[in-house]
Amino acid sequence: MQEHLTKLDLAHIWHPCTQMKDHENLPLIPIRKAKGLYLYDFNDKAYMDCVSSWWVNLFGHANEYINQKIKAQLETLEHVILAGFTHEGIITLSQRLCALLPTQFQKCFYADNGSSAVEVALKMSFHYHLNKGQKRYKFLSLSNAYHGETLGALSVGDVALYKETYKPLLLECLSTPVPQSEDFEKELKALKNTLEKEGKNICAFILEPLVQCAGNMHCYSVKFIDEALKLCREFNVQVIFDEIAVGFGRTGEMFALEYCEQKPDFLCLSKGITGGYLPLSVVITSDEIYNAFYAPYEAQKAFLHSHSYTGNALACAAANAVLDIFESQNVLENNMVLSSFIWEKWQGLKSFDCVGNLRHCGMIFAFDLVGFEGVRKGLEVFKKGLEYGLLLRPLGNTIYLMPPYILTKEQASYIIESLVKILKSLTR
């Protein structure tokens, strides 16, 4: 069955972020079922989901509580148009999200994936300035940034692998260097120079706070973020926090903005919002920004952006269930203990000459394979990981662990012990 399904898949499916020719030698694995941390193929081999299925799965696969809430919702309402209509699930979710955030965050605008949330925030910022009589048309982002792969989101990214081919199609975007250490005076000066030169043309500065996830899990200083936001305020440049990957407890706090004294104008959330069950994203902003669009129809100030499945009732049921689990199970406190345990074990990887730049932030752990420039050693780690029953998906030669929060200490120990064996087998 497994071989048959693989052949059918390769005959008809074009997979994301994949050079399909790799699958001439790289195993494509059909998954039959999943439970907790584990994915099971059609031969009943189990794989630990060490990357939360692209960082979305927070509380394990086939989570009984989330299942129950989706099933209950299915009996009453699966979906309804959100233009002119609403439903209890999205009202409850919006109220709960706003209650978790600083008081200025009072309005939720929904979409259905992370890239779309970024598109919403970019358009909303541009349109806000336009409604205020300002023609700003540029955006500012950090070097090494990744914010998604739709054209607007790609425009504000800086990872050449994703962006280079599509440059002729993209919006004009400015880039400022991301700090490489705790000494960020040079980067702040570069940001200030850009703002002095282009500030009046910039709608917003977009960044992933604390960790640039698809940017090889690069961690940088919260102090830089605060100083950067102060500079943006001086030039009336809005700020967008892309917490699509780092939100919902991934950095330790519920949201990364909680580490920052300065707060953004827009917060983009997705991925973990439904616990990995259904597509949903949201941009949360202030009444002040909302009011810039609030006018008679004839004024033509309305924010005309929509998605057919905006605020899907089943997705909202999953999202409310996720918030229930956070509230009832001391998730953040438990993660703090687990994070410390994993980070202590992670130190053992320092003994390998090929391992560099061990780092972590909350429930994100990473290191780089060094001395293999131009060689796809990350792919070799992926293949060997499968032999040990681990689903790893390296970013180039950056190996990382971003597991569901249900991971046990025993499972974490097995993952790291397996990584030790894999590293021992690597040859230069």
XYZ file of C-alpha atoms in Angstrom:
428
model
C 0.000 0.000 0.000
C 2.765 2.440 0.952
C 4.620 1.995 -2.342
C 1.385 2.265 -4.312
C 0.422 5.516 -2.615
C 3.894 6.962 -3.164
C 3.663 6.271 -6.895
C 0.202 7.835 -7.121
C 1.384 10.863 -5.168
C 4.392 11.453 -7.404
C 2.169 11.074 -10.448
C -0.183 13.858 -9.397
C 1.094 16.026 -6.535
C 3.580 18.904 -6.645
C 4.866 19.321 -3.092
C 5.715 22.682 -1.443
C 9.286 23.857 -0.823
C 10.551 20.808 -2.681
C 12.743 20.063 -5.668
C 10.624 17.161 -6.861
C 13.587 15.497 -8.568
C 14.999 14.845 -5.071
C 12.267 12.250 -4.637
C 14.028 9.992 -7.126
C 16.291 9.161 -4.165
C 14.594 10.744 -1.163
C 11.808 8.725 0.466
C 8.328 10.206 0.281
C 6.405 8.812 3.222
C 2.607 8.436 3.185
C 1.228 8.809 6.708
C -1.707 6.590 7.683
C -2.513 8.025 11.106
C -1.093 10.164 13.888
C -1.423 10.283 17.654
C 0.325 12.517 20.142
C 3.919 13.096 19.096
C 3.911 10.253 16.571
C 3.145 9.887 12.868
C 2.619 6.339 11.562
C 3.257 5.186 8.012
C 1.484 2.311 6.272
C 4.075 -0.146 7.567
C 3.275 1.026 11.134
C 6.675 2.651 11.538
C 6.432 5.582 13.949
C 8.123 8.950 13.482
C 8.440 11.582 16.210
C 7.148 14.893 14.865
C 10.150 16.972 15.992
C 9.077 20.023 13.946
C 5.381 20.128 14.880
C 4.477 19.531 11.215
C 5.902 22.894 10.107
C 5.530 24.470 13.559
C 1.737 24.260 13.776
C 1.009 21.328 16.084
C 1.125 22.455 19.720
C -0.664 19.726 21.659
C -0.130 16.573 19.665
C -1.904 14.904 16.789
C -5.497 13.717 17.249
C -5.737 15.618 20.514
C -8.875 14.323 22.205
C -10.045 17.678 23.558
C -9.583 19.556 20.271
C -11.231 16.664 18.399
C -14.213 16.859 20.727
C -14.662 20.602 20.231
C -14.444 20.376 16.434
C -16.950 17.489 16.374
C -19.384 19.477 18.513
C -19.048 22.495 16.225
C -19.593 20.298 13.176
C -23.068 19.429 14.418
C -24.249 23.064 14.414
C -22.284 25.223 11.953
C -19.380 24.385 9.665
C -18.960 27.778 7.981
C -20.768 31.012 7.245
C -19.859 34.076 5.205
C -18.287 36.657 7.524
C -19.458 39.676 5.502
C -22.689 40.807 7.144
C -22.847 37.680 9.334
C -20.983 36.394 12.351
C -21.010 33.451 14.759
C -20.410 32.804 18.421
C -17.087 30.998 17.970
C -15.322 33.886 16.269
C -16.749 36.418 18.707
C -15.494 34.355 21.648
C -12.093 33.812 20.033
C -11.626 37.503 19.244
C -12.571 38.546 22.749
C -10.162 36.022 24.257
C -7.248 36.982 22.000
C -7.665 40.668 22.769
C -7.838 39.907 26.494
C -4.441 38.191 26.273
C -2.803 41.251 24.706
C -1.982 44.812 25.783
C -5.083 46.995 25.931
C -4.460 48.783 22.613
C -5.123 45.547 20.707
C -8.904 45.562 20.275
C -9.708 44.635 16.663
C -9.236 41.295 14.875
C -9.153 40.851 11.101
C -9.121 37.205 10.006
C -7.547 35.392 7.072
C -6.627 31.750 6.532
C -2.821 31.402 6.571
C 0.311 33.198 7.697
C 1.255 34.729 4.348
C -2.262 36.095 3.998
C -2.050 37.672 7.453
C 1.135 39.443 6.409
C -0.557 40.625 3.211
C -3.442 41.993 5.295
C -1.089 43.876 7.621
C 0.912 45.365 4.735
C -2.204 46.505 2.890
C -3.802 47.801 6.067
C -0.750 49.884 6.923
C -0.512 51.339 3.412
C -4.232 52.068 3.348
C -4.152 53.620 6.831
C -1.579 56.168 5.715
C -3.550 56.794 2.522
C -6.726 57.441 4.527
C -4.700 59.914 6.583
C -3.655 61.746 3.421
C -0.114 60.324 3.256
C 1.223 58.558 0.172
C 3.713 56.082 1.569
C 4.548 53.112 -0.611
C 7.616 51.353 0.836
C 8.124 48.801 3.594
C 11.133 48.088 5.768
C 12.270 44.694 7.021
C 15.310 43.019 8.552
C 18.025 41.263 6.608
C 17.621 37.474 6.688
C 13.842 37.896 7.179
C 11.142 35.526 5.970
C 7.455 36.492 6.094
C 5.759 34.126 3.643
C 5.580 33.395 -0.050
C 2.712 35.375 -1.528
C 4.048 38.334 -3.494
C 3.620 40.986 -0.806
C 4.963 38.731 1.938
C 7.849 37.665 -0.289
C 8.664 41.309 -0.980
C 9.405 41.994 2.685
C 11.509 38.837 3.039
C 15.244 38.560 2.520
C 16.006 34.846 2.113
C 17.409 34.563 -1.406
C 16.387 30.909 -1.782
C 12.722 31.941 -1.776
C 12.931 35.457 -3.190
C 15.568 35.739 -5.902
C 13.583 34.195 -8.759
C 10.556 36.443 -8.246
C 12.322 39.798 -7.783
C 10.795 41.368 -10.924
C 7.310 40.814 -9.470
C 7.874 42.210 -5.992
C 7.027 45.412 -4.123
C 9.762 47.891 -3.317
C 11.125 47.076 0.102
C 14.044 48.407 2.116
C 16.221 46.214 4.294
C 18.108 46.985 7.482
C 20.661 44.628 9.064
C 19.598 42.241 11.825
C 21.959 42.104 14.840
C 24.396 39.216 14.989
C 25.271 39.735 18.666
C 24.240 41.665 21.779
C 26.255 44.607 20.477
C 23.807 46.167 18.025
C 24.943 49.796 17.847
C 26.010 49.403 14.222
C 22.635 47.934 13.270
C 20.735 50.668 15.101
C 22.781 53.321 13.317
C 21.997 51.714 9.948
C 18.293 51.685 10.812
C 18.382 55.335 11.850
C 20.140 56.302 8.610
C 17.466 54.515 6.574
C 14.661 56.179 8.522
C 16.236 59.613 8.157
C 16.512 59.118 4.420
C 13.290 57.220 3.661
C 11.087 57.504 6.762
C 8.460 59.684 5.086
C 8.023 57.016 2.378
C 7.846 53.962 4.676
C 4.480 52.555 5.736
C 5.722 50.015 8.251
C 8.665 48.084 9.620
C 7.939 44.324 9.752
C 9.895 41.834 11.849
C 9.712 38.437 13.514
C 10.451 39.273 17.153
C 13.272 37.333 18.882
C 13.695 34.518 16.316
C 13.864 34.613 12.518
C 12.514 31.112 12.122
C 12.857 30.330 8.402
C 15.972 32.515 8.509
C 17.862 29.552 9.971
C 16.448 30.080 13.469
C 18.521 33.223 13.972
C 17.990 34.631 17.486
C 18.524 38.312 18.198
C 18.190 40.801 21.046
C 14.916 42.072 22.461
C 16.821 45.241 23.417
C 17.453 45.911 19.746
C 13.744 45.481 19.026
C 12.795 48.046 21.657
C 15.333 50.582 20.403
C 14.310 49.964 16.782
C 10.644 50.545 17.614
C 11.482 53.810 19.373
C 13.218 55.005 16.216
C 10.244 53.999 14.081
C 7.948 56.046 16.324
C 10.106 59.131 15.741
C 9.424 58.852 12.004
C 5.750 57.817 12.255
C 6.580 54.439 10.750
C 4.201 51.723 11.897
C 5.416 48.356 13.173
C 4.174 44.881 12.261
C 5.112 41.926 14.456
C 5.015 38.680 12.483
C 4.397 36.171 15.276
C 3.062 33.531 12.916
C 5.757 31.061 13.988
C 6.807 32.478 17.375
C 3.352 33.118 18.849
C 1.350 30.874 21.192
C 4.083 30.034 23.658
C 6.880 29.147 21.273
C 9.358 31.712 22.715
C 8.354 31.048 26.324
C 5.680 33.694 26.862
C 2.311 33.442 25.143
C 3.454 36.054 22.612
C 6.959 37.342 21.916
C 5.752 40.938 22.224
C 5.458 40.329 25.973
C 9.260 40.511 26.177
C 9.240 43.946 24.533
C 8.642 47.257 26.279
C 7.639 48.814 22.952
C 4.590 47.326 21.229
C 3.750 46.996 17.525
C 0.781 48.461 15.661
C -0.150 45.134 14.065
C 0.234 41.570 15.334
C 0.059 38.672 12.836
C -0.818 35.229 14.220
C -1.341 31.837 12.572
C 0.282 28.357 12.694
C -0.285 27.246 16.316
C -3.554 29.177 16.613
C -5.611 26.040 15.847
C -3.137 23.541 17.281
C -2.273 22.325 13.795
C -5.811 21.338 12.836
C -7.213 23.883 10.371
C -6.020 26.962 8.458
C -6.647 30.232 10.296
C -4.796 33.512 10.767
C -5.540 36.869 12.291
C -4.170 40.405 12.300
C -4.855 42.168 15.585
C -4.631 45.939 15.738
C -5.933 49.005 17.559
C -9.128 51.014 17.567
C -7.072 53.970 16.358
C -6.136 52.149 13.154
C -9.639 50.680 12.783
C -11.180 54.150 13.075
C -9.129 55.430 10.128
C -11.274 53.151 7.931
C -14.588 53.866 9.682
C -16.531 56.206 7.407
C -19.633 56.427 5.201
C -19.519 54.078 2.213
C -19.247 57.034 -0.166
C -15.940 58.090 1.416
C -14.343 54.926 -0.043
C -12.180 54.320 3.006
C -13.279 50.749 3.737
C -10.637 48.009 3.911
C -11.712 45.782 1.022
C -9.866 42.540 1.611
C -11.461 39.132 1.981
C -11.003 35.368 1.965
C -13.851 32.947 1.286
C -13.118 30.939 4.427
C -12.467 33.934 6.696
C -13.342 33.071 10.303
C -14.289 29.486 9.505
C -16.387 28.119 12.377
C -14.541 24.798 12.621
C -11.167 26.557 12.711
C -12.458 28.936 15.399
C -13.650 25.950 17.457
C -10.137 24.490 17.257
C -8.595 27.847 18.199
C -10.875 28.232 21.206
C -9.968 24.687 22.272
C -6.269 25.594 22.036
C -6.834 28.584 24.332
C -8.769 26.304 26.729
C -5.739 24.019 26.956
C -3.392 26.928 27.616
C -5.686 28.112 30.402
C -6.291 24.752 32.062
C -2.969 22.912 31.817
C -0.238 25.385 32.916
C 1.324 25.029 29.492
C 3.751 27.951 29.707
C 4.995 26.939 33.154
C 5.474 23.319 32.065
C 7.254 24.453 28.901
C 9.697 26.469 30.998
C 10.731 23.326 32.883
C 10.916 21.251 29.701
C 12.865 23.952 27.861
C 15.510 24.069 30.605
C 15.806 20.277 30.528
C 16.242 20.153 26.732
C 18.692 23.059 26.708
C 20.868 21.303 29.308
C 20.887 18.123 27.183
C 21.498 20.212 24.037
C 24.847 21.304 25.487
C 26.176 17.786 24.940
C 26.232 18.467 21.197
C 29.082 20.957 21.711
C 31.558 18.086 21.785
C 31.263 17.684 18.002
C 33.602 19.772 15.840
C 30.911 19.952 13.175
C 28.412 21.619 15.531
C 28.366 25.385 15.992
C 26.189 28.170 17.359
C 23.994 26.227 19.757
C 21.017 28.421 20.586
C 17.515 28.339 21.936
C 14.557 30.553 22.721
C 11.723 28.987 24.695
C 10.716 25.827 22.843
C 12.971 26.467 19.834
C 16.403 24.772 19.785
C 18.954 24.915 16.972
C 22.562 24.443 15.913
C 24.499 24.758 12.672
C 26.507 22.088 10.912
C 29.876 23.717 10.194
C 32.681 22.709 7.848
C 30.306 21.413 5.161
C 29.988 24.513 2.990
C 28.321 23.663 -0.317
C 27.357 20.176 0.904
C 23.760 19.269 1.788
C 24.592 17.694 5.133
C 21.237 18.796 6.500
C 19.598 16.466 3.995
C 21.800 13.631 5.230
C 20.687 14.358 8.804
C 17.070 14.282 7.631
C 17.513 10.849 6.024
C 19.352 9.406 9.022
C 16.730 10.896 11.302
C 14.056 8.856 9.570
C 16.028 5.698 10.366
C 15.801 6.627 14.060
C 12.102 7.427 13.764
C 12.592 11.208 13.806
C 10.906 13.716 11.520
C 13.486 16.493 11.265
C 13.361 19.065 8.496
C 16.650 20.986 8.542
C 16.861 24.513 7.162
C 19.862 23.991 4.897
C 22.575 22.948 7.343
C 20.716 24.302 10.375
C 19.315 21.508 12.519
C 16.514 22.482 14.856
C 13.961 21.084 17.255
C 10.550 22.758 17.524
C 8.392 20.028 19.067
C 4.772 19.901 20.235
C 4.433 20.951 23.872
C 3.344 17.447 24.891
C 6.923 16.193 24.429
C 8.124 14.274 27.487
C 11.621 14.417 28.969
C 12.130 10.794 27.935
C 11.189 11.578 24.337
C 13.417 14.656 24.334
C 16.314 12.565 25.615
C 15.762 10.010 22.842
C 15.791 12.732 20.184
C 19.064 14.207 21.444
C 20.678 10.773 21.919
C 19.701 9.962 18.321
C 21.191 13.251 17.117
C 24.444 12.300 18.849
C 24.522 9.010 16.916
C 23.706 10.799 13.663
C 26.457 13.381 14.202
C 28.965 10.611 14.923
C 28.166 9.071 11.540
C 28.688 12.283 9.514
C 31.871 12.450 7.447
C 33.506 15.551 5.998
